[in-house]
Coordinates of C-alpha atoms in Angstrom, one line a residue:
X5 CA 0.0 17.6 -7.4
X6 CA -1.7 21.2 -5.4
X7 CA -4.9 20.0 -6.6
X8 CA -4.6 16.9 -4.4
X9 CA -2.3 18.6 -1.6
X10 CA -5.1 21.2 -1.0
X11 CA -7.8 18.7 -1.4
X12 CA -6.4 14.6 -1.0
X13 CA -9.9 13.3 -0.9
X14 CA -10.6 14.5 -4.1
X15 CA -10.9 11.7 -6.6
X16 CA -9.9 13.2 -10.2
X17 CA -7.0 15.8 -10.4
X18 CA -6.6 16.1 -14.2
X19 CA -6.7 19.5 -15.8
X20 CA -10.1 19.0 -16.8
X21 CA -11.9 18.3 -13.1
X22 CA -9.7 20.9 -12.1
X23 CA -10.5 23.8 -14.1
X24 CA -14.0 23.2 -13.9
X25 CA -13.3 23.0 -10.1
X26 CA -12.2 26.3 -10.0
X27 CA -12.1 28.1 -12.9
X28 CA -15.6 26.8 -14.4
X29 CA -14.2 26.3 -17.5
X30 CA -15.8 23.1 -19.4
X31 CA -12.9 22.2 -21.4
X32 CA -13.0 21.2 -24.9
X33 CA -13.2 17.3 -24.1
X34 CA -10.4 15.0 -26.3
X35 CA -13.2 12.9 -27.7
X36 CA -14.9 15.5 -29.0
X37 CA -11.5 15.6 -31.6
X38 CA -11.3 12.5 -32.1
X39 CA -13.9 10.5 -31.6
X40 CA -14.3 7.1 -29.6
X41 CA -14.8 3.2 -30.7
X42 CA -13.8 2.0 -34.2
X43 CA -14.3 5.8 -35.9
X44 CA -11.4 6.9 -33.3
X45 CA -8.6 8.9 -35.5
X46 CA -5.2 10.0 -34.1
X47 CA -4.6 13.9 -33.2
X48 CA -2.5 14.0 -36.6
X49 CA -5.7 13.9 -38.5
X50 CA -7.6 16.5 -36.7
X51 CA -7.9 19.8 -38.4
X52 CA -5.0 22.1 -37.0
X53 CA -8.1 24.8 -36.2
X54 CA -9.7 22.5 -33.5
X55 CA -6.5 21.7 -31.5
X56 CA -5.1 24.8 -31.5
X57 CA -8.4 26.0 -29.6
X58 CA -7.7 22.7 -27.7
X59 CA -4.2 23.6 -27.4
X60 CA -4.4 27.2 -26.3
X61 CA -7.6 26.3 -23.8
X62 CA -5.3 24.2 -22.3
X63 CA -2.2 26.2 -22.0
X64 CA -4.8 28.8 -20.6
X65 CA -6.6 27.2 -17.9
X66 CA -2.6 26.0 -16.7
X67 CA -2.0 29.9 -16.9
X68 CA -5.0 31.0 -14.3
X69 CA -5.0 27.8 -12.2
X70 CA -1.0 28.3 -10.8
X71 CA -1.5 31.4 -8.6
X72 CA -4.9 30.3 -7.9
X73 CA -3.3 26.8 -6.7
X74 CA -0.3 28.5 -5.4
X75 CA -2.1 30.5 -3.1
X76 CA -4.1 27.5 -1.6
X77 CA -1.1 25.7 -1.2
X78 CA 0.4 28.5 0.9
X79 CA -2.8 29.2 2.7
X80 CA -3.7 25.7 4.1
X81 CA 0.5 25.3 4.5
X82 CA 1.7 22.5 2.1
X83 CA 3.7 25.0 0.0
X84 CA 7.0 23.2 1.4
X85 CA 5.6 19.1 1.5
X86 CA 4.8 20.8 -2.7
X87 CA 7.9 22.1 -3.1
X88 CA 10.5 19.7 -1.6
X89 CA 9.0 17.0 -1.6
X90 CA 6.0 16.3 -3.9
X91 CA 7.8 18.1 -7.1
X92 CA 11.7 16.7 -6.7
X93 CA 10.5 13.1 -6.3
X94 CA 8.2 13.4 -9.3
X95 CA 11.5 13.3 -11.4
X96 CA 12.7 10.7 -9.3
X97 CA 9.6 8.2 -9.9
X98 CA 10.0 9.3 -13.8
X99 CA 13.7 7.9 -13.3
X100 CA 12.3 4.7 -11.4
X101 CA 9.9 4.3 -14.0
X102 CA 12.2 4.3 -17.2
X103 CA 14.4 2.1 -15.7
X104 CA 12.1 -0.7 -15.4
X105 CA 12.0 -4.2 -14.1
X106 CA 13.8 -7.5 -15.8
X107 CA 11.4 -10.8 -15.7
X108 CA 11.5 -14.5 -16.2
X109 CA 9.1 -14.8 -18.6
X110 CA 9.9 -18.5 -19.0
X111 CA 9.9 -18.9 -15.0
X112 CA 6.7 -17.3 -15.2
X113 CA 5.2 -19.7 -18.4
X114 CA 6.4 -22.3 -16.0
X115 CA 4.0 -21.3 -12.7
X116 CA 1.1 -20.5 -15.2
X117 CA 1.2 -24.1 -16.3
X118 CA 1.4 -25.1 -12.9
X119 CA -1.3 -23.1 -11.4
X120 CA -3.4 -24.3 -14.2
X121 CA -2.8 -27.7 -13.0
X122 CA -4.1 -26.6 -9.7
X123 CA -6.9 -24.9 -9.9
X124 CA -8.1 -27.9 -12.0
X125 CA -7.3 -29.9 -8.6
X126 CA -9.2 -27.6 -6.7
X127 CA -12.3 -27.2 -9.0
X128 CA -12.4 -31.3 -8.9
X129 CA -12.1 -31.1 -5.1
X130 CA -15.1 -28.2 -5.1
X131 CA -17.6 -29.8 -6.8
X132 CA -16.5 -33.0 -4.9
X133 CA -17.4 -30.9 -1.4
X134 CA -20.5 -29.4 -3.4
X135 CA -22.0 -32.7 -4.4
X136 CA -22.1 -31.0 -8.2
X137 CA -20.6 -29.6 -10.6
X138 CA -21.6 -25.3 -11.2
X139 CA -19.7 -21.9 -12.2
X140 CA -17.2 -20.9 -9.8
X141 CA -16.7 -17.5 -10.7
X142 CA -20.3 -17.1 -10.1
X143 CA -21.3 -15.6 -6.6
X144 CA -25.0 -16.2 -7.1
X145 CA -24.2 -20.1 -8.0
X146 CA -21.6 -20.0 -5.0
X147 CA -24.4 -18.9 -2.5
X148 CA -26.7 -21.2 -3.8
X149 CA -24.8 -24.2 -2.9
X150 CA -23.2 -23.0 0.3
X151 CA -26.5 -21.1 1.9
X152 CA -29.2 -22.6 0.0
X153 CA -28.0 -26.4 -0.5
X154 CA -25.8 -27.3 2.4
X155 CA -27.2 -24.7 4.7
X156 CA -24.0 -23.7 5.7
X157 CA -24.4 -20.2 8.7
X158 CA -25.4 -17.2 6.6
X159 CA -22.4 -14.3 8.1
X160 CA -24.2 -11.3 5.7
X161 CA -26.8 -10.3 3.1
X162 CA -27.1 -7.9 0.5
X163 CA -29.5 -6.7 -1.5
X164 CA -29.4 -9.0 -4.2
X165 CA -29.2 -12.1 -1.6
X166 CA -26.4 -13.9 0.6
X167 CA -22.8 -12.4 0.5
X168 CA -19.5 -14.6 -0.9
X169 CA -17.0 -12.1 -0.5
X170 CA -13.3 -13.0 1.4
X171 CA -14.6 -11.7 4.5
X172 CA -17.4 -14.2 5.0
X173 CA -15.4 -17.0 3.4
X174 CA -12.7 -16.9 5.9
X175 CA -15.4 -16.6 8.4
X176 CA -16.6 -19.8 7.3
X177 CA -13.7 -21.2 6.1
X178 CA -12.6 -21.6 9.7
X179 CA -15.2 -24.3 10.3
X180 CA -16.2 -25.8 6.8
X181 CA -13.7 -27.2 4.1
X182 CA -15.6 -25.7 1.3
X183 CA -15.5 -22.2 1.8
X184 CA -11.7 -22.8 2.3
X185 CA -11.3 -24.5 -1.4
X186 CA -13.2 -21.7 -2.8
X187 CA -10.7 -18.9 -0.8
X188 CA -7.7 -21.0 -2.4
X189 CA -9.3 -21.4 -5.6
X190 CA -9.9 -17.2 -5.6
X191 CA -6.3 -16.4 -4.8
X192 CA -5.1 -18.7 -7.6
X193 CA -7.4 -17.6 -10.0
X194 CA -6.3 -13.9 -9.2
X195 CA -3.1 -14.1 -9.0
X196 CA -2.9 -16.5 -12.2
X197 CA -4.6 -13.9 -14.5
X198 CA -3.3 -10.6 -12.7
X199 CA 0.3 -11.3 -12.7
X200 CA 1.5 -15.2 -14.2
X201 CA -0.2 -14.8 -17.6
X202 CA -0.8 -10.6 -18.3
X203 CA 2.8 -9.4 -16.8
X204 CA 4.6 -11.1 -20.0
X205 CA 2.2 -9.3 -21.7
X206 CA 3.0 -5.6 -21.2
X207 CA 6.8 -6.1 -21.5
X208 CA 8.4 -3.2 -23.6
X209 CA 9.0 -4.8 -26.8
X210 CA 11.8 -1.7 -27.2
X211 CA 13.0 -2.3 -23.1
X212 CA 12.6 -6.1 -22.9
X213 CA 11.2 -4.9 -19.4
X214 CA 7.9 -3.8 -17.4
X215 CA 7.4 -0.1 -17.0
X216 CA 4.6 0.0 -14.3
X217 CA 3.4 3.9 -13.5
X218 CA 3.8 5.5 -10.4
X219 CA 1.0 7.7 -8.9
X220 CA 1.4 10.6 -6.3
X221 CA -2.2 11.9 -6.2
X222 CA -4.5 8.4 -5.6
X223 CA -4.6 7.7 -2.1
X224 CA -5.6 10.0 1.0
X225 CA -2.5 9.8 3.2
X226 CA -0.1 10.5 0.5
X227 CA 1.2 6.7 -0.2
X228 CA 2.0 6.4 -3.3
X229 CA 0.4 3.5 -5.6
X230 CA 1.5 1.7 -8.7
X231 CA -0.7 0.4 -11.9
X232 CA 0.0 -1.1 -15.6
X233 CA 1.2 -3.5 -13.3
X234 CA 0.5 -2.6 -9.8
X235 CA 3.2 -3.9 -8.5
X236 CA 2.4 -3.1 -4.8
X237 CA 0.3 -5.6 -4.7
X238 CA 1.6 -8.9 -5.2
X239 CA 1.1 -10.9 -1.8
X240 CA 4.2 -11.6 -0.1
X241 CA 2.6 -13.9 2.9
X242 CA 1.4 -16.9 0.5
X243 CA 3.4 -19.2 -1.1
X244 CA 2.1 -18.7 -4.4
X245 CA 2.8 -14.4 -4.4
X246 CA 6.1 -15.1 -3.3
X247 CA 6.2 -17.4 -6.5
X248 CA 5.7 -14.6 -8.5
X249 CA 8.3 -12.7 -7.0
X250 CA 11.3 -15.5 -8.2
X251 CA 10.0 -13.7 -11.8
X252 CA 11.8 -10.5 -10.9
X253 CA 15.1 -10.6 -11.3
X254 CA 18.5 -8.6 -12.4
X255 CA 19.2 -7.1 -16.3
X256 CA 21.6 -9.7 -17.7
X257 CA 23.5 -7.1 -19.7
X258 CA 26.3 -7.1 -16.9
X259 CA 27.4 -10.7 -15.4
X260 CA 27.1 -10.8 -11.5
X261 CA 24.1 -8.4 -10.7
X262 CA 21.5 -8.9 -8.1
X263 CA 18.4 -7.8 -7.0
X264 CA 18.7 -5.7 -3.8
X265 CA 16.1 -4.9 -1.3
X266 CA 15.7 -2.1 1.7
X267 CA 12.7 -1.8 4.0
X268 CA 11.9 -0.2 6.4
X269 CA 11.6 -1.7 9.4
X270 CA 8.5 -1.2 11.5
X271 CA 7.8 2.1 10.3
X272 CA 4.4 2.5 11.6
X273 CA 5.7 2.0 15.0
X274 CA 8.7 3.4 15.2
X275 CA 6.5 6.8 13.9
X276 CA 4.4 6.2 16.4
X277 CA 7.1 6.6 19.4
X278 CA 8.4 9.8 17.7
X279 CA 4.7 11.5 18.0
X280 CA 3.9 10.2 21.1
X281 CA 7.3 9.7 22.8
X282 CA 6.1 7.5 25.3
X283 CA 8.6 5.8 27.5
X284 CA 7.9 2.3 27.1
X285 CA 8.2 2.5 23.3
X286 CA 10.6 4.9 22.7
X287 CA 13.3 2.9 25.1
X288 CA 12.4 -0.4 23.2
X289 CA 13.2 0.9 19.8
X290 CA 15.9 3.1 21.4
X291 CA 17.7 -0.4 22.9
X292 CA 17.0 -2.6 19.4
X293 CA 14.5 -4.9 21.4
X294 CA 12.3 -7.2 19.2
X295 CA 9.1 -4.8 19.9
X296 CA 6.4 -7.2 19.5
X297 CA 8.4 -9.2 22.2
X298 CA 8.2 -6.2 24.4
X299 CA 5.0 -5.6 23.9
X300 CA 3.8 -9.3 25.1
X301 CA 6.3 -9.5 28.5
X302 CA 4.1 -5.9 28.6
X303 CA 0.5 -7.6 28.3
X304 CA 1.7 -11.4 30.0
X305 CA 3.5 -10.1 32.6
X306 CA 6.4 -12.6 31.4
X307 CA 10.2 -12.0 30.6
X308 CA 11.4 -11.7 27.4
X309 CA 13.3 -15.4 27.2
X310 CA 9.4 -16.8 28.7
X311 CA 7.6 -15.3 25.6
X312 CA 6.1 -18.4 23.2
X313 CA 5.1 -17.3 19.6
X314 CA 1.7 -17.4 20.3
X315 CA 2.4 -14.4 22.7
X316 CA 4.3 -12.9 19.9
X317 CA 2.1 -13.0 17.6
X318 CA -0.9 -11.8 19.5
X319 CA 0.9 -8.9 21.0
X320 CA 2.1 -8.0 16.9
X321 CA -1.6 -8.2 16.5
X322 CA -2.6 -5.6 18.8
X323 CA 0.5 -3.2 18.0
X324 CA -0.7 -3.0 14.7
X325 CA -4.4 -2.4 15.5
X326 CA -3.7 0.0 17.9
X327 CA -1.9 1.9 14.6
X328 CA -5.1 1.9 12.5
X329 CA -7.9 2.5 15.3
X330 CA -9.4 -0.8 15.5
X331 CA -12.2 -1.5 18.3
X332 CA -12.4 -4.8 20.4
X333 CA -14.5 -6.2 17.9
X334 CA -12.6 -5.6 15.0
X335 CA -9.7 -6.8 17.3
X336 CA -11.6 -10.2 18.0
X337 CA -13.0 -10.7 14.7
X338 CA -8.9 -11.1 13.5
X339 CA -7.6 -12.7 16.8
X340 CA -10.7 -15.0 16.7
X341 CA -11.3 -14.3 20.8
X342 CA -14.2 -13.4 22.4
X343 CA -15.0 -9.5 22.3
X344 CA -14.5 -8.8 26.0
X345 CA -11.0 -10.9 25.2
X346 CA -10.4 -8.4 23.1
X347 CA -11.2 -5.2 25.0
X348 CA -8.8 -6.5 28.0
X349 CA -5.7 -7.2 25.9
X350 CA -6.8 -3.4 24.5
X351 CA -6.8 -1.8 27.8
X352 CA -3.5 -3.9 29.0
X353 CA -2.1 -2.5 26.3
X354 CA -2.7 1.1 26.8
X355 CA -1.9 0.9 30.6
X356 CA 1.4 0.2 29.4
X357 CA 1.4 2.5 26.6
X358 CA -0.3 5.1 28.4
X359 CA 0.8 7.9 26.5
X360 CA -0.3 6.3 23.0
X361 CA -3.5 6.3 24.3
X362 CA -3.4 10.1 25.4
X363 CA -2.1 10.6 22.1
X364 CA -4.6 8.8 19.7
X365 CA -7.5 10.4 22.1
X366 CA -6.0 14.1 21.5
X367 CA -5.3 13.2 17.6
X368 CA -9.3 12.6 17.0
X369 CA -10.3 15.6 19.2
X370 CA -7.8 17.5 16.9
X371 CA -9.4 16.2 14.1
X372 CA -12.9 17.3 15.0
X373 CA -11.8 21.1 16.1
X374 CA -9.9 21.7 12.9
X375 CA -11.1 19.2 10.5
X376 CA -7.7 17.9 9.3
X377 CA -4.8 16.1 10.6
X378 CA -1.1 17.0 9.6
X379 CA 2.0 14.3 8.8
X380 CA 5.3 14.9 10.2
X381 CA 6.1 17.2 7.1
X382 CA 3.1 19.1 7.3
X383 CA 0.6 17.4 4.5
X384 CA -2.9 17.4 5.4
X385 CA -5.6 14.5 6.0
X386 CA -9.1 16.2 6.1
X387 CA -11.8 14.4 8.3
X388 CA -15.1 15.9 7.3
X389 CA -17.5 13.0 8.7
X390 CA -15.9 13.0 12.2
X391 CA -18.9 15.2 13.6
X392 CA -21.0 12.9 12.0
X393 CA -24.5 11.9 13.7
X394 CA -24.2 8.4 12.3
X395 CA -21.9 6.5 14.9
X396 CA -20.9 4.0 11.9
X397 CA -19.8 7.1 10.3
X398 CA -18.1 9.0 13.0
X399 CA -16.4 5.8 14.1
X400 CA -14.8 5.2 10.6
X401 CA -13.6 8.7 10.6
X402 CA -12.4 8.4 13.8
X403 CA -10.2 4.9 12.6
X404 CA -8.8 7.3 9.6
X405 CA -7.6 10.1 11.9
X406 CA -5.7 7.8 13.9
X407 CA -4.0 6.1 11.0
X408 CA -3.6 8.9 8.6
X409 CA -0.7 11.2 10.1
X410 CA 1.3 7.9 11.0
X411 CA 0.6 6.2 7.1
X412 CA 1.4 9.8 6.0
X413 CA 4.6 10.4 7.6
X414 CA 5.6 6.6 6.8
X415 CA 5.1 7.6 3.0
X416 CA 6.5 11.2 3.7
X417 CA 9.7 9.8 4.7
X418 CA 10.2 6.9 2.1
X419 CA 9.7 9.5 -0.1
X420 CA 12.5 12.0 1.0
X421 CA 15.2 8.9 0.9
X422 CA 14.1 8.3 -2.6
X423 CA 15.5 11.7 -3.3
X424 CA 18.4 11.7 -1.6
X425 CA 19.5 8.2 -3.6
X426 CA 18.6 9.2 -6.4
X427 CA 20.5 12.6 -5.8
X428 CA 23.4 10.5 -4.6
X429 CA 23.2 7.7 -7.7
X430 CA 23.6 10.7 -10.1
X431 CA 26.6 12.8 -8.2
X432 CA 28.6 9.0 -7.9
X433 CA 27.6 7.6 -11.6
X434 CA 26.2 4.6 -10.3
X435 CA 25.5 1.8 -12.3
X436 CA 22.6 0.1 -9.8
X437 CA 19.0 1.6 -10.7
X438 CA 16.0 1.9 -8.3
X439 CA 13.9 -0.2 -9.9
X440 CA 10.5 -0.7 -7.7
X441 CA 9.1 1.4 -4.6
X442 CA 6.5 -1.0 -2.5
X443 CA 5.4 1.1 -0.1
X444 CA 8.1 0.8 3.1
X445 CA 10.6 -0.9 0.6
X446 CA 13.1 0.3 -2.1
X447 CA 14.5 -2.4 -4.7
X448 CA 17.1 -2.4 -6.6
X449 CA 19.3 -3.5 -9.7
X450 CA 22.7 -3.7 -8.4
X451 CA 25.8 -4.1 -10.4
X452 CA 28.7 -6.5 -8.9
X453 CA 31.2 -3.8 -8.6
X454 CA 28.8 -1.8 -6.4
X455 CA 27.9 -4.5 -4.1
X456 CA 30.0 -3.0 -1.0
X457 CA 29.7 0.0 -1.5
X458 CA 25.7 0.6 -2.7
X459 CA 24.3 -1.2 0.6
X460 CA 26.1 1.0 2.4
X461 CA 25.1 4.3 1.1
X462 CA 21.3 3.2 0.9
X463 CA 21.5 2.2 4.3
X464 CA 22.7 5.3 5.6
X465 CA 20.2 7.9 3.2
X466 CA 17.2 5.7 4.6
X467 CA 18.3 5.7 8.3
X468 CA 19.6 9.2 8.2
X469 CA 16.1 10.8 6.3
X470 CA 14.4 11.8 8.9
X471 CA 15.7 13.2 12.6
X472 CA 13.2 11.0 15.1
X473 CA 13.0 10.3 18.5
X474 CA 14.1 6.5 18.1
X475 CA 16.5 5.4 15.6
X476 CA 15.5 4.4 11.9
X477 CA 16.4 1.1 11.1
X478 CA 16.5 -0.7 7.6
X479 CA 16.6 -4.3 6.6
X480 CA 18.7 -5.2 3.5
X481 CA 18.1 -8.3 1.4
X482 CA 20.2 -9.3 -1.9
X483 CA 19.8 -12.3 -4.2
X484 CA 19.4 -13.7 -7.2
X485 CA 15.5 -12.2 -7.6
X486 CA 13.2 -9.9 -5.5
X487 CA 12.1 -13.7 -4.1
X488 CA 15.4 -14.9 -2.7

């Protein structure tokens, strides 16, 4: 955990990279005990001499590397996001983890079989579009038939030949029923493997639940992500995500619990007004007004009662891109509007927000004086390309410095109300476990007796995290599964 506070963009911080990092010590490598492939033997077999070399190198290197680490961590000034923040919630996602989530396995048996039935549809309907029958899972055989046979617009090349990947499918998917099959068929196909046939699969056979793992020191900005299942990922906007999410539901040791959910509600944003405190944003969120509403009467020039959801929508759009530094292009590529479209509704929007916009401009110049960016709790995001001569490059960096202290301090502050629940579930004995962290939400296994009462107190640790400018504000769902 100082490994990756001093250096985030680091991509291994195990004891080994690490003390070759800065001790240049080669340690003793595991496989070099025990050996790999079918000749792999447990460390009970290995003779006692070998690991207690392996032992001791590794007490050792843990020895010199914490004052070494230590005195980083106090030099580039992270000592505190280390020491209240990064170390007490490691106990707390230890907690989270144990605990462990209850699923439908038979609910889930149920949607495999159904997205079976599907994708056999949809590979009938491909090859029906495609005039014959080839592998789908094959990119070369898909670019064959869509570049080569039907001549369908070539969006982008690599070096191996024509591109299939999402991006280009939705291009063309926009025009053309084929690409549009192949997107759905995708999406099935991924979601059928990752989650509706291999989640029964790594169940606990002690638990009777999934135990997914928690990570603190993946990603850049300090998120935190989740693996063995990643549960972070499950789509929530398509039908057939939200499927999988009817799978999660309460223990059924205790009659009457439910599956409770708290998320924070436009984070991002609401970060946003505290750093920038412009007027226009900071009163919306200040007054409880639907902000992407207020951000099209902004941009139309309309009242709030005249705004369609077409308005809404767009003006959510551009709220959001504004957040992670994207250019009219990248603006009209998503909005699918013409690029000086794009650069209009852009410079509306920061007439109206003009502070954001003096803001974001003094965050990247920031970021190319001192090389790093800090979240409201002080971690760092370093931004070593930002000086780069390549514009592609520069640009890119540029994007990451915008979004990285606002991502950062969203993950910063979910992360302190995980503490203080967990701090307040032990002092009151709860019976309700946290039970999944995805990102800007906290779920739940609540017991009925604690029904009133939990809501309640979650609420108010969430809301009450963080002092801001504007108000926190949480959303609260309970039902019979994370889906309802």
């Amino acid at each position: 955990i100082a490994s990756h506070l001093i250096n985030p963009a680091k991509r291994n911080h195990n004891l080994d990279d690490i003390s070759l990092e800065y001790l240049g010590v080669k340690k003793i490598e595991t496989q070099s005990l025990i050996g790999s492939g079918k000749n792999q033997i447990t460390m009970a077999e290995v003779d006692p001499a070998k690991i207690t070399e392996y032992a001791c190198e590794d007490a050792d290197c843990v020895f010199r590397l914490a004052p070494l680490l230590k005195d980083l961590l106090k030099k580039n000034k992270t000592e505190e996001v280390f020491k209240n923040l990064e170390m007490p919630l490691s106990e707390v996602l230890a907690e989270v983890e144990m605990n462990g989530v209850c699923l439908d396995t038979r609910l889930l048996k149920k949607f495999s079989n159904e997205a079976e039935v599907e994708l056999e549809k949809l590979t009938k309907d491909i090859y029906a579009e495609a005039g014959e029958e080839f592998n789908i899972n094959s990119p070369k055989q898909v670019a064959e038939i869509l570049f080569t046979k039907l001549k369908l617009p070539v969006v982008s090349k690599t070096k191996t030949g024509f591109s299939t990947d999402v991006s280009v499918l939705e291009k063309l998917a926009v025009s053309y029923e084929l690409p549009k099959k192949l997107l759905e068929y995708r999406e099935r196909s991924k979601l059928k493997s990752t989650y509706l046939d291999a989640l029964p699969e790594i169940i606990n056979p002690e638990t009777g639940l999934i135990h997914t793992s928690y990570h603190q020191t993946v990603t850049v900005t300090g998120r935190l992500s989740s693996s063995d299942p990643n549960l972070q990922n499950i789509p929530a906007k398509t039908e057939m995500g939200r499927r999988i999410r009817k799978a999660f539901v309460p223990r059924s040791d205790e009659k009457g619990r439910k599956i409770f959910s708290a998320d924070y509600s436009q984070i991002e944003l609401r970060i946003l007004a505290h750093l920038t405190g412009d007027k226009n944003l900071t009163e919306a969120f200040a007054e409880d007004r639907d902000i992407h509403k207020f951000t099209a009467t902004l941009l139309y020039g309309v009242k709030e009662k005249d705004v369609t959801r077409e308005m809404r929508n767009l003006a959510k759009t551009i709220n959001f891109s504004v957040i992670y530094g994207k250019t009219a292009f990248g603006l009209s590529q998503e909005l699918g509007i013409s690029v000086s479209e794009a650069d209009t509704f852009i410079k509306n929007y920061f007439e109206r927000y003009k502070t954001v916009k003096d803001y974001l401009e003094s965050q990247k110049e920031k970021a190319r004086k001192d090389g790093y960016l800090t979240t409201i709790l002080g971690r760092r995001s370093y931004f070593p390309e930002i000086n780069a001569k390549n514009a592609q490059i520069r640009q890119f960096a540029e994007r990451s410095a915008i979004n990285a202290p606002i991502q950062g301090s969203a993950a910063d502050l979910i992360k302190l109300a995980m503490i203080s629940i967990q701090r307040r579930l032990e002092k009151e004995k709860c019976k309700s476990l946290m039970i999944m962290q995805v990102h800007d939400e906290l779920v739940f296994d609540m017991t009925a007796e604690e029904s009133e009462s939990l809501p309640k107190m979650i609420r108010s640790e969430m809301e009450g995290a963080y002092k801001m400018r504007v108000p926190l504000k949480v959303d609260i769902y309970i039902g019979e599964s994370w889906y309802k």
